[in-house]
Every structure is written in structure tokens, then in C-alpha cells.
């Protein structure tokens, strides 16, 4: 229902969003790892430190079908609705758009009036997505000034190209494919934008046929997974430029643009280099009227006894970092990096984006280290999805990547958990020993915070 005044959780700038009240609930996508039987769910976790149920699951809504493999869900509307050209300034942050990466199904979940009792109010079936947009395998949802954008990994037959489809803010109807001229782009994954410069950036993983049965060693060694970024004219919906990181840089995933709309840079994580099993962080930036990209962080693999490694890694005698997610604080000062393979979680001061400085590191889980938590004991899985609170003081981590890839790198199975990291204003991080949420029989993935977080909103004012 449209409001007469803007939603109070919308902020003109990231600077003002950092002053918002602390979140009291976290919404967490919980996967059924067998992909059949029990259904996936959105769970609600109490994250209010003054609450009697702090650190507990206090709500849940199950999906109506099995096998969705819920992925990167997002809000129907956010702070981008305050942009000068937004046609919907009075929409409300109320609905979570929850995509199924396996099923290509999209769920609309209402979080009001009681966030602990979310309800599914609409399900968009894969046939509708296919007929209206030509895409399948829905991955990431972001709220834009002019609609709801959803990335998709490929076509209905499991091949390319992947791309972006758009939904109406109010009706949630699929409007169609976003791209007018895609140029050379075929692979898809994440997307981000610089609203002040009418620019979109997209990244690459692979087609559904390349990823759904696990990481394919032949494709990896052959440099066949995604290794480029694509720059787009956001208003004209046309491809402008491809930025190739090199075929040795395999699987270019999460994009984190500067929150300050006057800036033209952002960070992207690369899962693995086939030259040395390292992971890396790159900065894209605009200079002299064109876009470029530069490696600014490299994280080496860690030597390991082959007997303690899964079959996929035994020949290498090492654990790759496998950087699977990154996050940028709202003040653009700290970059957080999840090393899902080694179990390390890093914090960098990126006040100068071209000269990051390591300011903190903790360990939870890991393929070999199985680093423990005070309340959870020895852990498996590793820091994977990361979400940062608006004020930058709390960081939430989950440990599941993707069911078929989980099985390759953690063949004994992943026991799901949600943990919290405390971040100091001046830099430095520590594991909160009192916050640990186990997910028995399920695996948590994406986290969204009530009222917004560091990756849910875009801003049009500095």
C-alpha cells in the first residue's frame, strides 16, 4: 500500500543510514541440502541484544515447494526510492523477494505487521519468468529507483546467456529482460551500479550447466568459467565495456560498489587463480573517461596434508582461500572478505581503495582447520555469506555456499551456523563468543537485516 510519506528506513545518503537504530531482526535463507524432502525457509533471528530471545530463531516461513535452493534475496524497495528520478518515492520496505537458484521460482514474502511471522503473498513460477524474460536460475535481487532487478544465470535450457530481468515495484509482475544490447556478455552473476553516473557493472560465474553439478575441474583448468566484468549504460541498457581479468582468474563473483554516489570505484572478489590457487580482490574504477580494473589484494593458499583434504584438492596439497563473499561498510572504509576454504575472515581498511591495509582477522571452521566457536565447538564450513550492519559495528556470517559445491569441498556435510563478528570503529574484529545460531539439518545462506544493511540499499546523495 503506498504511503503518504517516505518509509523511515529510507535514507538519502549512506552517511545518514549509519545513524539509524540498530537492527532487531535478521532474515536468513535456510536451505534443505538434499534438494528434496524438506522445503527451504526464511528464518527470523532475534539479534536485539536486550531481548530475552537474543540469538534464537523466533520466526519461520517455509517455501511451498521443495528444491528451490534459496539464494540472494532482497527488498522490494530501499533508499534508492529517494533518488531524484525515482517514480516510486512512497513505496515501503516491506516485502522480501526470495529467488530459488535451482527452481527459478521467485517468492514474495511479507514481513509486516510482525517480522517474526513472515508470510508468502505471491509466488512467481519459472514458466512466467521464462515466458516474459527468457531467463532461468534466479540469483540476486536488488531494489532500484525504477523497479526490482533480478539476475539470472542462464537460459531455460541451462546454457547462456544469463542476464537481468525487472519486476514492477507494486504488482511484482515480471516486466521483461533488462538488456537492450548485451554486446559480448554471456555469463552472469552479480550486478551493482553507480547511480550518480548512470552505470551498471555485472560479474560472471558460469552457465547453469557449468555449475549445477559442482565445480568442473576440466572447465576450471581450461579457464572456462567467468573472468570478466561488464560495464553498462544504466539508462540506455546497453553494454559499454568488458574488463577481462585474465583466464587464470576464475569465477568473478560479488560486486561491492562505493556507497558514496560521487565515487566511481568498487571491489570484486575472485574465487581462485588456476596459476597458484590464490584468491584476489580487484578494484574497478573510472579514469580518463573509461573504466579499468586493478588487483589490490592477493590471498595465498595454505599448505595442508593431503590426507586431510577432500578428493578435489588432494593433488594440490593445499587449501585455497576460496573467497566467496565480500562486503563494504557504509562509510566505504572497511572491506570484509570471507575465505570459505581456509576458514579465515579478514577486515581491510580501504580508505585508499588502491592500497588496502589488513586490520583484522579471525577464523571459524575451514576445510582443514575446523576452527571452533566458544558456543558451537569445532566448526565445518567456513565464513561464507557476510552482512554488515548499517553502523558498521556488527558483521553476520553464515557457512553454506551452494549445495553441490558444499559436497565437493566439505564432503562430510556442512552443519549450518550463523555467527556474529564485532567490529571496532577504528578497525579490528573479534568473534562474539555469546552469539551462535545452529541450524540443525539446514544450511543458512543469505542474511538480510531488518531496516536495511550494507548491501541492500543504494544512495543518490553523498
PDB file of N, CA and C in Angstrom, residues 169-211:
ATOM      1  N   UNK A 169       7.591  -2.505  -9.105  1.00  0.00           N
ATOM      2  CA  UNK A 169       7.677  -2.249  -7.662  1.00  0.00           C
ATOM      3  C   UNK A 169       6.411  -2.643  -6.907  1.00  0.00           C
ATOM      4  N   UNK A 170       5.267  -2.417  -7.504  1.00  0.00           N
ATOM      5  CA  UNK A 170       3.995  -2.547  -6.790  1.00  0.00           C
ATOM      6  C   UNK A 170       3.315  -3.894  -7.010  1.00  0.00           C
ATOM      7  N   UNK A 171       3.233  -4.322  -8.262  1.00  0.00           N
ATOM      8  CA  UNK A 171       2.495  -5.547  -8.572  1.00  0.00           C
ATOM      9  C   UNK A 171       3.372  -6.795  -8.537  1.00  0.00           C
ATOM     10  N   UNK A 172       4.703  -6.603  -8.598  1.00  0.00           N
ATOM     11  CA  UNK A 172       5.676  -7.694  -8.684  1.00  0.00           C
ATOM     12  C   UNK A 172       5.528  -8.495  -9.981  1.00  0.00           C
ATOM     13  N   UNK A 173       4.904  -7.901 -10.974  1.00  0.00           N
ATOM     14  CA  UNK A 173       4.823  -8.548 -12.282  1.00  0.00           C
ATOM     15  C   UNK A 173       6.188  -8.499 -12.968  1.00  0.00           C
ATOM     16  N   UNK A 174       6.527  -9.585 -13.654  1.00  0.00           N
ATOM     17  CA  UNK A 174       7.767  -9.610 -14.441  1.00  0.00           C
ATOM     18  C   UNK A 174       7.558  -8.743 -15.676  1.00  0.00           C
ATOM     19  N   UNK A 175       8.357  -7.686 -15.801  1.00  0.00           N
ATOM     20  CA  UNK A 175       8.228  -6.779 -16.946  1.00  0.00           C
ATOM     21  C   UNK A 175       8.976  -7.281 -18.163  1.00  0.00           C
ATOM     22  N   UNK A 176      10.131  -7.930 -17.943  1.00  0.00           N
ATOM     23  CA  UNK A 176      10.873  -8.463 -19.073  1.00  0.00           C
ATOM     24  C   UNK A 176      12.375  -8.381 -18.863  1.00  0.00           C
ATOM     25  N   UNK A 177      13.094  -8.702 -19.919  1.00  0.00           N
ATOM     26  CA  UNK A 177      14.556  -8.651 -19.892  1.00  0.00           C
ATOM     27  C   UNK A 177      15.031  -7.209 -19.854  1.00  0.00           C
ATOM     28  N   UNK A 178      16.077  -6.947 -19.055  1.00  0.00           N
ATOM     29  CA  UNK A 178      16.587  -5.584 -18.915  1.00  0.00           C
ATOM     30  C   UNK A 178      17.447  -5.169 -20.107  1.00  0.00           C
ATOM     31  N   UNK A 179      18.300  -6.030 -20.606  1.00  0.00           N
ATOM     32  CA  UNK A 179      19.290  -5.659 -21.611  1.00  0.00           C
ATOM     33  C   UNK A 179      18.649  -5.339 -22.961  1.00  0.00           C
ATOM     34  N   UNK A 180      19.038  -4.215 -23.533  1.00  0.00           N
ATOM     35  CA  UNK A 180      18.671  -3.885 -24.911  1.00  0.00           C
ATOM     36  C   UNK A 180      19.761  -4.359 -25.862  1.00  0.00           C
ATOM     37  N   UNK A 181      21.012  -4.094 -25.513  1.00  0.00           N
ATOM     38  CA  UNK A 181      22.157  -4.539 -26.308  1.00  0.00           C
ATOM     39  C   UNK A 181      23.203  -5.084 -25.344  1.00  0.00           C
ATOM     40  N   UNK A 182      23.364  -6.435 -25.312  1.00  0.00           N
ATOM     41  CA  UNK A 182      24.275  -7.042 -24.351  1.00  0.00           C
ATOM     42  C   UNK A 182      25.710  -7.142 -24.854  1.00  0.00           C
ATOM     43  N   UNK A 183      25.969  -6.815 -26.084  1.00  0.00           N
ATOM     44  CA  UNK A 183      27.331  -6.896 -26.590  1.00  0.00           C
ATOM     45  C   UNK A 183      27.889  -8.303 -26.437  1.00  0.00           C
ATOM     46  N   UNK A 184      29.129  -8.456 -25.902  1.00  0.00           N
ATOM     47  CA  UNK A 184      29.741  -9.784 -25.796  1.00  0.00           C
ATOM     48  C   UNK A 184      29.359 -10.536 -24.522  1.00  0.00           C
ATOM     49  N   UNK A 185      28.563  -9.944 -23.651  1.00  0.00           N
ATOM     50  CA  UNK A 185      28.267 -10.571 -22.366  1.00  0.00           C
ATOM     51  C   UNK A 185      27.443 -11.838 -22.538  1.00  0.00           C
ATOM     52  N   UNK A 186      27.895 -12.933 -21.909  1.00  0.00           N
ATOM     53  CA  UNK A 186      27.184 -14.203 -21.922  1.00  0.00           C
ATOM     54  C   UNK A 186      26.961 -14.747 -20.513  1.00  0.00           C
ATOM     55  N   UNK A 187      28.029 -14.747 -19.693  1.00  0.00           N
ATOM     56  CA  UNK A 187      27.912 -15.215 -18.314  1.00  0.00           C
ATOM     57  C   UNK A 187      27.328 -14.112 -17.430  1.00  0.00           C
ATOM     58  N   UNK A 188      26.677 -14.531 -16.352  1.00  0.00           N
ATOM     59  CA  UNK A 188      26.094 -13.572 -15.408  1.00  0.00           C
ATOM     60  C   UNK A 188      26.327 -14.062 -13.989  1.00  0.00           C
ATOM     61  N   UNK A 189      26.201 -13.158 -13.060  1.00  0.00           N
ATOM     62  CA  UNK A 189      26.227 -13.492 -11.635  1.00  0.00           C
ATOM     63  C   UNK A 189      25.649 -12.322 -10.844  1.00  0.00           C
ATOM     64  N   UNK A 190      26.524 -11.442 -10.342  1.00  0.00           N
ATOM     65  CA  UNK A 190      26.095 -10.318  -9.530  1.00  0.00           C
ATOM     66  C   UNK A 190      25.974  -9.061 -10.392  1.00  0.00           C
ATOM     67  N   UNK A 191      25.345  -8.024  -9.824  1.00  0.00           N
ATOM     68  CA  UNK A 191      25.280  -6.735 -10.508  1.00  0.00           C
ATOM     69  C   UNK A 191      25.254  -5.628  -9.470  1.00  0.00           C
ATOM     70  N   UNK A 192      25.751  -4.477  -9.857  1.00  0.00           N
ATOM     71  CA  UNK A 192      25.803  -3.310  -8.966  1.00  0.00           C
ATOM     72  C   UNK A 192      25.763  -2.074  -9.838  1.00  0.00           C
ATOM     73  N   UNK A 193      25.597  -0.906  -9.189  1.00  0.00           N
ATOM     74  CA  UNK A 193      25.513   0.295 -10.005  1.00  0.00           C
ATOM     75  C   UNK A 193      26.126   1.501  -9.307  1.00  0.00           C
ATOM     76  N   UNK A 194      26.491   2.479 -10.135  1.00  0.00           N
ATOM     77  CA  UNK A 194      26.857   3.821  -9.687  1.00  0.00           C
ATOM     78  C   UNK A 194      25.733   4.730 -10.177  1.00  0.00           C
ATOM     79  N   UNK A 195      24.730   4.959  -9.307  1.00  0.00           N
ATOM     80  CA  UNK A 195      23.549   5.700  -9.734  1.00  0.00           C
ATOM     81  C   UNK A 195      23.892   7.127 -10.149  1.00  0.00           C
ATOM     82  N   UNK A 196      24.922   7.708  -9.545  1.00  0.00           N
ATOM     83  CA  UNK A 196      25.309   9.061  -9.907  1.00  0.00           C
ATOM     84  C   UNK A 196      25.941   9.175 -11.269  1.00  0.00           C
ATOM     85  N   UNK A 197      26.297   8.032 -11.862  1.00  0.00           N
ATOM     86  CA  UNK A 197      26.961   8.032 -13.172  1.00  0.00           C
ATOM     87  C   UNK A 197      26.216   7.179 -14.193  1.00  0.00           C
ATOM     88  N   UNK A 198      24.979   6.800 -13.869  1.00  0.00           N
ATOM     89  CA  UNK A 198      24.143   6.005 -14.788  1.00  0.00           C
ATOM     90  C   UNK A 198      24.896   4.786 -15.308  1.00  0.00           C
ATOM     91  N   UNK A 199      25.582   4.103 -14.408  1.00  0.00           N
ATOM     92  CA  UNK A 199      26.430   2.984 -14.799  1.00  0.00           C
ATOM     93  C   UNK A 199      26.082   1.742 -13.996  1.00  0.00           C
ATOM     94  N   UNK A 200      25.990   0.605 -14.678  1.00  0.00           N
ATOM     95  CA  UNK A 200      25.847  -0.693 -14.033  1.00  0.00           C
ATOM     96  C   UNK A 200      27.096  -1.519 -14.314  1.00  0.00           C
ATOM     97  N   UNK A 201      27.460  -2.381 -13.344  1.00  0.00           N
ATOM     98  CA  UNK A 201      28.560  -3.327 -13.509  1.00  0.00           C
ATOM     99  C   UNK A 201      28.018  -4.717 -13.219  1.00  0.00           C
ATOM    100  N   UNK A 202      28.379  -5.710 -14.043  1.00  0.00           N
ATOM    101  CA  UNK A 202      27.962  -7.086 -13.805  1.00  0.00           C
ATOM    102  C   UNK A 202      29.184  -7.998 -13.774  1.00  0.00           C
ATOM    103  N   UNK A 203      29.038  -9.136 -13.083  1.00  0.00           N
ATOM    104  CA  UNK A 203      30.146 -10.085 -12.958  1.00  0.00           C
ATOM    105  C   UNK A 203      29.755 -11.435 -13.544  1.00  0.00           C
ATOM    106  N   UNK A 204      30.663 -12.428 -13.453  1.00  0.00           N
ATOM    107  CA  UNK A 204      30.480 -13.698 -14.156  1.00  0.00           C
ATOM    108  C   UNK A 204      30.795 -14.904 -13.263  1.00  0.00           C
ATOM    109  N   UNK A 205      29.932 -15.903 -13.344  1.00  0.00           N
ATOM    110  CA  UNK A 205      30.208 -17.212 -12.742  1.00  0.00           C
ATOM    111  C   UNK A 205      30.285 -18.231 -13.880  1.00  0.00           C
ATOM    112  N   UNK A 206      29.151 -18.683 -14.363  1.00  0.00           N
ATOM    113  CA  UNK A 206      29.096 -19.649 -15.455  1.00  0.00           C
ATOM    114  C   UNK A 206      27.646 -19.949 -15.752  1.00  0.00           C
ATOM    115  N   UNK A 207      27.378 -20.709 -16.803  1.00  0.00           N
ATOM    116  CA  UNK A 207      26.002 -21.084 -17.101  1.00  0.00           C
ATOM    117  C   UNK A 207      25.525 -22.121 -16.088  1.00  0.00           C
ATOM    118  N   UNK A 208      24.212 -22.322 -15.956  1.00  0.00           N
ATOM    119  CA  UNK A 208      23.716 -23.360 -15.041  1.00  0.00           C
ATOM    120  C   UNK A 208      24.326 -24.731 -15.315  1.00  0.00           C
ATOM    121  N   UNK A 209      24.499 -25.088 -16.584  1.00  0.00           N
ATOM    122  CA  UNK A 209      25.073 -26.391 -16.905  1.00  0.00           C
ATOM    123  C   UNK A 209      26.524 -26.518 -16.459  1.00  0.00           C
ATOM    124  N   UNK A 210      27.198 -25.392 -16.224  1.00  0.00           N
ATOM    125  CA  UNK A 210      28.594 -25.411 -15.804  1.00  0.00           C
ATOM    126  C   UNK A 210      28.749 -25.487 -14.288  1.00  0.00           C
ATOM    127  N   UNK A 211      27.684 -25.223 -13.540  1.00  0.00           N
ATOM    128  CA  UNK A 211      27.836 -25.120 -12.086  1.00  0.00           C
ATOM    129  C   UNK A 211      26.934 -26.044 -11.283  1.00  0.00           C
TER     130      UNK A 211
END
